[in-house]
Short mmCIF file of C-alpha atoms in Angstrom, two decimals:
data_model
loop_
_atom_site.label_atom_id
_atom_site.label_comp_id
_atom_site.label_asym_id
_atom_site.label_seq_id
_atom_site.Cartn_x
_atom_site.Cartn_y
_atom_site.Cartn_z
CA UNK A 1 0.00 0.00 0.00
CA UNK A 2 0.98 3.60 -0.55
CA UNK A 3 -0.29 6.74 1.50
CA UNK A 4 1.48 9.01 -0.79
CA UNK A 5 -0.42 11.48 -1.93
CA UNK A 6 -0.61 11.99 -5.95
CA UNK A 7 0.33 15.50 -7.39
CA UNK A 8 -3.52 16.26 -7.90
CA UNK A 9 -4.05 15.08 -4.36
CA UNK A 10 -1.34 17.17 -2.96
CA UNK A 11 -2.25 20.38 -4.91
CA UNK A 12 -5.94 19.84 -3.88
CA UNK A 13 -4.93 19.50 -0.11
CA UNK A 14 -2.64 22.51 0.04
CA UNK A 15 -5.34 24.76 -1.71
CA UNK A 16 -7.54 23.21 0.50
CA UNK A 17 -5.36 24.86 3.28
CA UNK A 18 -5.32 28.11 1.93
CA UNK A 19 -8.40 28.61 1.67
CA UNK A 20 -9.63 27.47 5.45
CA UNK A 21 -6.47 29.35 6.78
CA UNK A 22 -7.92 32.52 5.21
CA UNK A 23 -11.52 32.24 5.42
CA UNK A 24 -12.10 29.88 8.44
CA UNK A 25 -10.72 32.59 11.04
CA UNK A 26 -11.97 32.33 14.73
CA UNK A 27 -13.26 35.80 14.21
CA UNK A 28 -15.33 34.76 11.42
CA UNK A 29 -16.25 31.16 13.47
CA UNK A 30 -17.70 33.00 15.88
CA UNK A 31 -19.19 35.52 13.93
CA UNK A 32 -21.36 32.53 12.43
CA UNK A 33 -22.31 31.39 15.65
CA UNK A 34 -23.89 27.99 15.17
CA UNK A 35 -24.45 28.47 11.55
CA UNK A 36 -22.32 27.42 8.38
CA UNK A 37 -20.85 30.12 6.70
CA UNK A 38 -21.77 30.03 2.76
CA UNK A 39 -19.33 32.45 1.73
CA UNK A 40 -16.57 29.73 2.57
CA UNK A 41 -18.65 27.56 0.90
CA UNK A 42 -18.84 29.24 -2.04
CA UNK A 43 -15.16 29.96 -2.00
CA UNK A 44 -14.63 25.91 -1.87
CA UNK A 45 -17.12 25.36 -4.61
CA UNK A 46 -15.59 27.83 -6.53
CA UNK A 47 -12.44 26.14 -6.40
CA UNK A 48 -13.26 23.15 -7.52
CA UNK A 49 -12.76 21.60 -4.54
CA UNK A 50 -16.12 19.68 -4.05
CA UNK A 51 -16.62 18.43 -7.71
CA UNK A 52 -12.91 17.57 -7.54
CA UNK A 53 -13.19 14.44 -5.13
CA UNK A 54 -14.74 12.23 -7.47
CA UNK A 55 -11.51 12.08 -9.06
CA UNK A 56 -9.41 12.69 -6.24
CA UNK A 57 -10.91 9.43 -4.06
CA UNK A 58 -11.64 8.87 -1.25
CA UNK A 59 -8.19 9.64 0.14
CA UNK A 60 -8.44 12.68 -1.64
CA UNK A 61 -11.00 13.47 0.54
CA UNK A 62 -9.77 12.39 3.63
CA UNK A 63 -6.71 14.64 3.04
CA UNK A 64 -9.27 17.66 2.31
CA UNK A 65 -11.08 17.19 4.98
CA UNK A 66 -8.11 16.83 7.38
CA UNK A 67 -7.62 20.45 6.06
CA UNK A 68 -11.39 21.27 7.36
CA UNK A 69 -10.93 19.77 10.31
CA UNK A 70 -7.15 21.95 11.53
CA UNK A 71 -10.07 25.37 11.25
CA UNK A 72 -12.75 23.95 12.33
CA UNK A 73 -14.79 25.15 9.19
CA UNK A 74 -18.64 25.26 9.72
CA UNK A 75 -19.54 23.99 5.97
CA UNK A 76 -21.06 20.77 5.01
CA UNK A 77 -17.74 19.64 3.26
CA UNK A 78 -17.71 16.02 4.38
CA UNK A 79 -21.50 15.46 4.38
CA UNK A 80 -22.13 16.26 0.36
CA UNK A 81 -19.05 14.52 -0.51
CA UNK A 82 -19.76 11.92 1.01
CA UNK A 83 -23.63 11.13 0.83
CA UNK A 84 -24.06 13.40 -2.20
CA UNK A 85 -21.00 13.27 -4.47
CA UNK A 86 -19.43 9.42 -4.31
CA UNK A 87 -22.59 7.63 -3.16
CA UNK A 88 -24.30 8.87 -6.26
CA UNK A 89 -20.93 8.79 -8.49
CA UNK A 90 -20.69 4.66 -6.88
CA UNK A 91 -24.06 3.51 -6.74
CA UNK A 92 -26.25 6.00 -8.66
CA UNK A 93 -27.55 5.14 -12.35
CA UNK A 94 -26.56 7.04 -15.34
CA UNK A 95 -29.23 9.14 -15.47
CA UNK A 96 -28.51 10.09 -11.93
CA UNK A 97 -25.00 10.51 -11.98
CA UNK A 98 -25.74 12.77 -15.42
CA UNK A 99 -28.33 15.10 -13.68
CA UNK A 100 -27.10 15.33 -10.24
CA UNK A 101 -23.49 15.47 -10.22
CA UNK A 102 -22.80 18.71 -11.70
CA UNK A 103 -24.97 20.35 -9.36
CA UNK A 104 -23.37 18.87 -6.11
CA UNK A 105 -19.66 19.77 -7.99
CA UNK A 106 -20.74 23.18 -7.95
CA UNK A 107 -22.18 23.53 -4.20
CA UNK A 108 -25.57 24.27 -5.92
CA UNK A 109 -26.97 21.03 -4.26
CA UNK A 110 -26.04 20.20 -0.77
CA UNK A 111 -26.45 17.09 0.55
CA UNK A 112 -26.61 15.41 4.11
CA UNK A 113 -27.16 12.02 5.53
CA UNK A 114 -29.89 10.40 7.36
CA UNK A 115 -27.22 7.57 8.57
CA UNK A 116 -27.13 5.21 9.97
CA UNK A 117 -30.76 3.33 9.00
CA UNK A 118 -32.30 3.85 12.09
CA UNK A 119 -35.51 1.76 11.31
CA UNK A 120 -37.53 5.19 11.85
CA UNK A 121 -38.16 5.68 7.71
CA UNK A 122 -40.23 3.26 5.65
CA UNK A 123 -40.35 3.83 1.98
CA UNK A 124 -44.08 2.86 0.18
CA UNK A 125 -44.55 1.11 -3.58
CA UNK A 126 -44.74 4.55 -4.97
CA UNK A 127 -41.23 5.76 -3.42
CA UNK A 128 -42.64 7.99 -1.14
CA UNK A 129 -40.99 8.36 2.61
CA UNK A 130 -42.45 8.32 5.91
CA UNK A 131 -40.55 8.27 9.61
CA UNK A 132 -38.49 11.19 11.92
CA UNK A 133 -34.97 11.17 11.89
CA UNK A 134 -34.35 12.73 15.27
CA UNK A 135 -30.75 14.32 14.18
CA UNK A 136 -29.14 15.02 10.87
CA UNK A 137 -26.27 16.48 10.61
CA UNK A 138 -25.85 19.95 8.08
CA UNK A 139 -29.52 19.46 7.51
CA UNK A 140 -30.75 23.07 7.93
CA UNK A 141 -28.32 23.50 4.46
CA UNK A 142 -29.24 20.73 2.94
CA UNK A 143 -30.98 20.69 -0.48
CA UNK A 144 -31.54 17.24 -0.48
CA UNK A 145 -30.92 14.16 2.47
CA UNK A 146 -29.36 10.74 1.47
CA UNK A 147 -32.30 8.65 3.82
CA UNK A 148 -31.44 4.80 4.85
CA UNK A 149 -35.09 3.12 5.28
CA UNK A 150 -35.81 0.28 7.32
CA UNK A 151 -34.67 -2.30 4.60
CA UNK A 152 -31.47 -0.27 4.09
CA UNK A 153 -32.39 1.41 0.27
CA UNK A 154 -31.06 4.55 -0.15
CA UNK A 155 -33.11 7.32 -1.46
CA UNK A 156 -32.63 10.69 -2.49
CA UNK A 157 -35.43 13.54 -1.59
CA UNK A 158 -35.06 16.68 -1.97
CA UNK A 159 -36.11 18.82 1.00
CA UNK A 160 -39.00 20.11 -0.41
CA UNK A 161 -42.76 18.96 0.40
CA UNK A 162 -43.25 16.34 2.46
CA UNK A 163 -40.57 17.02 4.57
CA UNK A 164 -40.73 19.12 7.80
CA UNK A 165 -37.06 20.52 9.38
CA UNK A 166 -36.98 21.36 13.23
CA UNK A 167 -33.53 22.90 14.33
CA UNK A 168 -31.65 20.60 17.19
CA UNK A 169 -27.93 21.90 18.14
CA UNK A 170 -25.49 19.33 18.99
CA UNK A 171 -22.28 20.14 20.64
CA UNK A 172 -20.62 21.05 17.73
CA UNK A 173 -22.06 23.69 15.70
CA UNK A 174 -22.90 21.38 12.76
CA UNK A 175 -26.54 22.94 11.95
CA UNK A 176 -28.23 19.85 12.36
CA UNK A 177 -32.18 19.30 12.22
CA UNK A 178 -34.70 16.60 13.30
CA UNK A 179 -35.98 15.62 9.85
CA UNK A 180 -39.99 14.10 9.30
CA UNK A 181 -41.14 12.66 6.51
CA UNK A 182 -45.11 12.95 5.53
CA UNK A 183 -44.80 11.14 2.21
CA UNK A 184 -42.36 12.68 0.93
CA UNK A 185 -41.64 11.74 -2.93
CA UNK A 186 -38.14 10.21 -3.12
CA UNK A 187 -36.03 8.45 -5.60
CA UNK A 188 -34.34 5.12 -5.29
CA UNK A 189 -30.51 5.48 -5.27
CA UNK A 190 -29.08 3.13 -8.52
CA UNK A 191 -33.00 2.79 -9.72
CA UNK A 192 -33.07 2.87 -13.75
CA UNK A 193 -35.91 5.19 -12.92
CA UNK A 194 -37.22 7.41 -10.24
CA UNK A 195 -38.95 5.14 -7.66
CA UNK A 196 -39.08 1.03 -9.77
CA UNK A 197 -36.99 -1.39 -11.85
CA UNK A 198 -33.99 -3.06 -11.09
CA UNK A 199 -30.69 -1.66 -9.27
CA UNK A 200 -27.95 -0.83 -11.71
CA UNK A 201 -25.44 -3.45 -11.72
CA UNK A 202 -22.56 -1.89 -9.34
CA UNK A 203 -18.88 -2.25 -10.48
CA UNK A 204 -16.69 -4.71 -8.86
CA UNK A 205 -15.17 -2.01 -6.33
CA UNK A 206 -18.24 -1.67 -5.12
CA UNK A 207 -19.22 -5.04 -4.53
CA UNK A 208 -20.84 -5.08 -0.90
CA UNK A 209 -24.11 -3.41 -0.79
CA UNK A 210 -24.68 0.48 -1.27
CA UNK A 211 -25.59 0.65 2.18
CA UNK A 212 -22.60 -0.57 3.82
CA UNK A 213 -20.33 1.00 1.27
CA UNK A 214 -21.73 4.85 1.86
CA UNK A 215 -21.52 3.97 5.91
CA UNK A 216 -18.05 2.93 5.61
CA UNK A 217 -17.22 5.59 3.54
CA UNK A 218 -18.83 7.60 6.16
CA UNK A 219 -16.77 6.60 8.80
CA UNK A 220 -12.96 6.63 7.05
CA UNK A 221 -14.17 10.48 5.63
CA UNK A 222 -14.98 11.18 9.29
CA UNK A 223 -11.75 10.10 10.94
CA UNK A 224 -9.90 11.89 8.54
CA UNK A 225 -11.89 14.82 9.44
CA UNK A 226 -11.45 14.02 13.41
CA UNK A 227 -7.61 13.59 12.68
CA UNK A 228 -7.52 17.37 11.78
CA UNK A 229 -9.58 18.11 14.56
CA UNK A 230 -7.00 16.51 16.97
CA UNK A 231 -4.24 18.15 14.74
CA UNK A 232 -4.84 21.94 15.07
CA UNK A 233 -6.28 21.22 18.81
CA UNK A 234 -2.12 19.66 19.68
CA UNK A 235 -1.32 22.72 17.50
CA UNK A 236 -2.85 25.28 19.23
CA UNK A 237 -1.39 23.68 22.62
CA UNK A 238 2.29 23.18 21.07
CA UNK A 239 1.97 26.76 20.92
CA UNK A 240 0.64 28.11 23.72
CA UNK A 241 2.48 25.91 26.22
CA UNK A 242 5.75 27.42 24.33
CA UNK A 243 5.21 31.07 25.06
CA UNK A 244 3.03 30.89 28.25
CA UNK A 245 5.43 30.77 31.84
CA UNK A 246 5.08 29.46 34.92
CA UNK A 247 7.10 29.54 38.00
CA UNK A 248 10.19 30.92 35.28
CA UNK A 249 9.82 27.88 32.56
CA UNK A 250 8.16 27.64 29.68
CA UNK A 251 5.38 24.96 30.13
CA UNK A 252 6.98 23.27 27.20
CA UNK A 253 10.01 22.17 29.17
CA UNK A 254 8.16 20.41 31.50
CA UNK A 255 8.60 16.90 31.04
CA UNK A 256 4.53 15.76 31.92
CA UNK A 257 3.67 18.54 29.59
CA UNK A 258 5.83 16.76 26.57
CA UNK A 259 4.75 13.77 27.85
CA UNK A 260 1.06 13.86 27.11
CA UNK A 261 1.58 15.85 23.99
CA UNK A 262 3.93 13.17 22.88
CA UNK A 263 1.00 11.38 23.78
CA UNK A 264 -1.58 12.71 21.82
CA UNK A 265 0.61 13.18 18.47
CA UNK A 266 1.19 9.46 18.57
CA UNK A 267 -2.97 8.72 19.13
CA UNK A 268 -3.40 11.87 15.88
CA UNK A 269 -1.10 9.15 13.84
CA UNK A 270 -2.90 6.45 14.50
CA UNK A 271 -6.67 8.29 13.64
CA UNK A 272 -4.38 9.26 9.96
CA UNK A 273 -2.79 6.08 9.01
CA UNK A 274 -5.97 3.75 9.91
CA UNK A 275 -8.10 6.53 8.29
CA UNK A 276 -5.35 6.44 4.99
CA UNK A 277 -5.94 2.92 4.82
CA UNK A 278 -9.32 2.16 4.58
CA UNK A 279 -9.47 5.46 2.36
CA UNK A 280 -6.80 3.90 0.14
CA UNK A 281 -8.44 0.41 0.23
CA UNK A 282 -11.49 1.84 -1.12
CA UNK A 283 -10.23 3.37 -4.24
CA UNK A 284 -8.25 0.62 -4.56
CA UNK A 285 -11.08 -1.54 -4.93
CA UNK A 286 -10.35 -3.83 -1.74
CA UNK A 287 -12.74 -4.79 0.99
CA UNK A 288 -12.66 -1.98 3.61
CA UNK A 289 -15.04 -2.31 6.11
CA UNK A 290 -13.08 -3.47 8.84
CA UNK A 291 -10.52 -0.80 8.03
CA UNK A 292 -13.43 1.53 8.34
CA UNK A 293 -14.41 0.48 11.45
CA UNK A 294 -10.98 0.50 12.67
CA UNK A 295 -10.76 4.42 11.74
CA UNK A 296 -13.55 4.96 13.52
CA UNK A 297 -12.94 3.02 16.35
CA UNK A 298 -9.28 5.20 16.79
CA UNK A 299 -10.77 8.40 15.91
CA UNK A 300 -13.49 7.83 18.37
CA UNK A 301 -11.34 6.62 21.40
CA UNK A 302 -8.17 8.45 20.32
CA UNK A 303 -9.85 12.01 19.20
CA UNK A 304 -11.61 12.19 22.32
CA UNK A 305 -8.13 11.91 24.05
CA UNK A 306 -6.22 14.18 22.25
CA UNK A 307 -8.62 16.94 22.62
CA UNK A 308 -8.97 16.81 25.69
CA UNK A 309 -5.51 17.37 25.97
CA UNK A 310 -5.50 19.77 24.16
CA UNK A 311 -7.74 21.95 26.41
CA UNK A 312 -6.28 20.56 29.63
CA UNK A 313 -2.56 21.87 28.55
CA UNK A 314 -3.54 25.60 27.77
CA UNK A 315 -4.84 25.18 31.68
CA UNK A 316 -7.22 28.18 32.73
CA UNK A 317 -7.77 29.50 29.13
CA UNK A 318 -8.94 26.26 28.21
CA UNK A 319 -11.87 26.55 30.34
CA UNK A 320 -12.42 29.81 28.56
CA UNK A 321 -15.80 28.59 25.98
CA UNK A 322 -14.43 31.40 23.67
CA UNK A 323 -11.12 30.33 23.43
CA UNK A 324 -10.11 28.65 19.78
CA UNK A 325 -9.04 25.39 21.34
CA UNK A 326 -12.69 25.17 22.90
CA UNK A 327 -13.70 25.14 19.27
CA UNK A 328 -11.78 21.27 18.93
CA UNK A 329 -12.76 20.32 21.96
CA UNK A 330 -17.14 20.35 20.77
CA UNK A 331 -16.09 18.96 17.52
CA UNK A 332 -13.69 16.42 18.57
CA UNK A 333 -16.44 15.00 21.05
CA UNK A 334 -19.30 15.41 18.40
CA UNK A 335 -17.40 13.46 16.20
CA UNK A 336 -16.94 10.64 18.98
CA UNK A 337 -20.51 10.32 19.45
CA UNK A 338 -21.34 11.01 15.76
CA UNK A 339 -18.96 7.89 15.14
CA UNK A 340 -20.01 5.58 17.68
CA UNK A 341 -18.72 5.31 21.02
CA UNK A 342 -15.44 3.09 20.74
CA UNK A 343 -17.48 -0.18 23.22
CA UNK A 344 -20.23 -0.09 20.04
CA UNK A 345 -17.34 0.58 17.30
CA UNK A 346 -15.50 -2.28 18.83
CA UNK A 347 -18.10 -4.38 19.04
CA UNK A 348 -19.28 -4.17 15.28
CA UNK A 349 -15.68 -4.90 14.61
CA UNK A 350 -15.82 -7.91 16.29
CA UNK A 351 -19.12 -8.77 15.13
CA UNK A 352 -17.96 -8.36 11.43
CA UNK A 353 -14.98 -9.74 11.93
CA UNK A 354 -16.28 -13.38 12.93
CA UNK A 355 -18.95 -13.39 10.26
CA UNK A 356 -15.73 -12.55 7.47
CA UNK A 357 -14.20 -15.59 8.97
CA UNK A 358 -17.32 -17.38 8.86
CA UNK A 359 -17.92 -17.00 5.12
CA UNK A 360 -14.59 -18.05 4.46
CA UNK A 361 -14.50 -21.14 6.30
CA UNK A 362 -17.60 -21.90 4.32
CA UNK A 363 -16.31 -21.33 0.75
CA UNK A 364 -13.34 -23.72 1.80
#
């Protein structure tokens, strides 16, 4: 396997940077309260960055949203890449892929995620969806929600008629709504039309079920974005505890303060390089769901740990709720429970893990 980044990749990740550095200020975070702020998303459609993942990858992605995650950007980067741009670029027909893709490329169409199926949404003959989705993530900008039913379809409705938005706000400022369906029309993701017919045949990269490949892309797009979290919170500590004094010495020569930022940069490595591989597996084509789940599981356990190191090392102005770092500490632990405690994480892991050796010891 190889993490390196291509030159595409690399350019896309540094302009990435650039434009979160510039735009992404904590003046202008906290000037959007617990809003997104569209004129850094239009900057990042602008760019190209959004239509450019569906050649970049998913690692492409990952590195982007690493990028998001160092700022703590209030757009809904990962959530239309992920359930808008690849899940209809993988598992969306022709005709799908040809109408809708340009649109999400551009930031015209935003897209967010009822996931994971919940059991809350049933879909009837005609397509048309019924259930509450207590929390959805980057709803209130949505144009349109990916929904999971009962049965695990995915469909695509726009959020339009049918659909009622009530704002909820979760620890990180992600402008999330509870979402209810009242027959609201829907199409089937990968349906040769709107709402019948047969599933298009998937390509062999995409051989488990749409269902399990969007939530596993979910995941590995998530850690990567919880791996930049932890990043800029151990950078914003690295620099603080350098300049602030106590007792004559710079925090930073304390030995339990390099100690548990040693720490945390070793737990940020592990959240990138499990998040890299199931990223990498994916465009590769390979079976990644363990990987996924592996990300998540580190991310989950591991974020939560770094940022609250993070906050604990700048001491009293950590406690400060408008200081910066405060910023990675909501995120990184919205991201946790987004993600799954790591007991449930692990769990699944396990759980998937003996079923994959199951089928195998079957085929021999």
């Amino acid at each position: 396997m190889d993490f390196t980044p291509t030159e595409e990749q690399a350019a896309a990740r540094d302009l990435a940077a650039r434009i979160f550095g510039d735009l992404a200020t904590p003046e202008r975070l906290t000037a959007a309260g617990t809003g997104s702020d569209p004129e850094l998303w239009k900057a990042l459609s602008a760019a190209g960055l959004v239509g450019a993942v569906e050649e970049l990858g998913l690692l492409g992605l990952v590195l982007l949203l690493e990028e998001q995650g160092r700022s703590t950007a209030q757009v809904p980067f990962a959530s239309t890449c992920v359930y808008g741009l690849l899940a209809v670029a993988a598992h969306g027909s022709a005709e799908q892929r040809e109408r809708l893709l340009p649109g999400i490329g551009d930031g015209s169409v935003v897209v967010c995620g009822a996931f994971p199926a919940q059991g809350g949404v049933r879909a009837s003959a005609r397509g048309e969806l019924s259930g509450t989705v207590p929390v959805v993530p980057w709803l209130r900008d949505a144009t349109h929600v990916l929904v999971a039913d009962d049965r695990r379809r995915l469909w695509l409705t726009p959020v339009a008629d049918g659909t009622h938005i009530e704002a909820v706000e979760l620890t990180a400022p992600w402008s999330a709504g509870r979402l209810t369906l009242d027959g609201a029309a829907a199409e089937r993701l990968g349906a040769t039309d709107a709402h019948f017919g047969d599933e298009v045949q998937q390509p062999p990269s995409y051989s488990s079920s749409p269902y399990t490949d969007v939530l596993a892309t979910a995941r590995t797009a998530f850690a990567g974005l919880q791996a930049g979290v932890c990043a800029g919170s151990l950078a914003r500590a690295v620099a603080h505890t350098n300049t602030r004094e106590q007792f004559g010495r710079l925090l930073a020569t304390r030995q339990a303060v390099q100690l548990r930022a040693a720490d945390a940069h070793m737990d940020i490595e592990a959240i990138r390089v499990t998040a890299y591989e199931a990223a990498w597996r994916r465009d590769a084509g390979l079976p990644y769901a363990t990987h996924a789940l592996t990300a998540a599981w580190w991310a989950s356990e591991a974020g939560t740990r770094v940022v609250h190191t993070g906050q604990h090392l700048h001491g009293g102005a950590g406690a400060d709720l408008d200081h910066p770092v405060h910023r990675h500490f909501l995120w990184g632990r919205q991201l946790d429970a987004y993600l799954g405690c790591g007991g449930e994480v692990l769990q699944e892991l396990g759980e998937l893990i003996v079923n994959e050796d199951s089928e195998e010891n079957e085929k021999s």
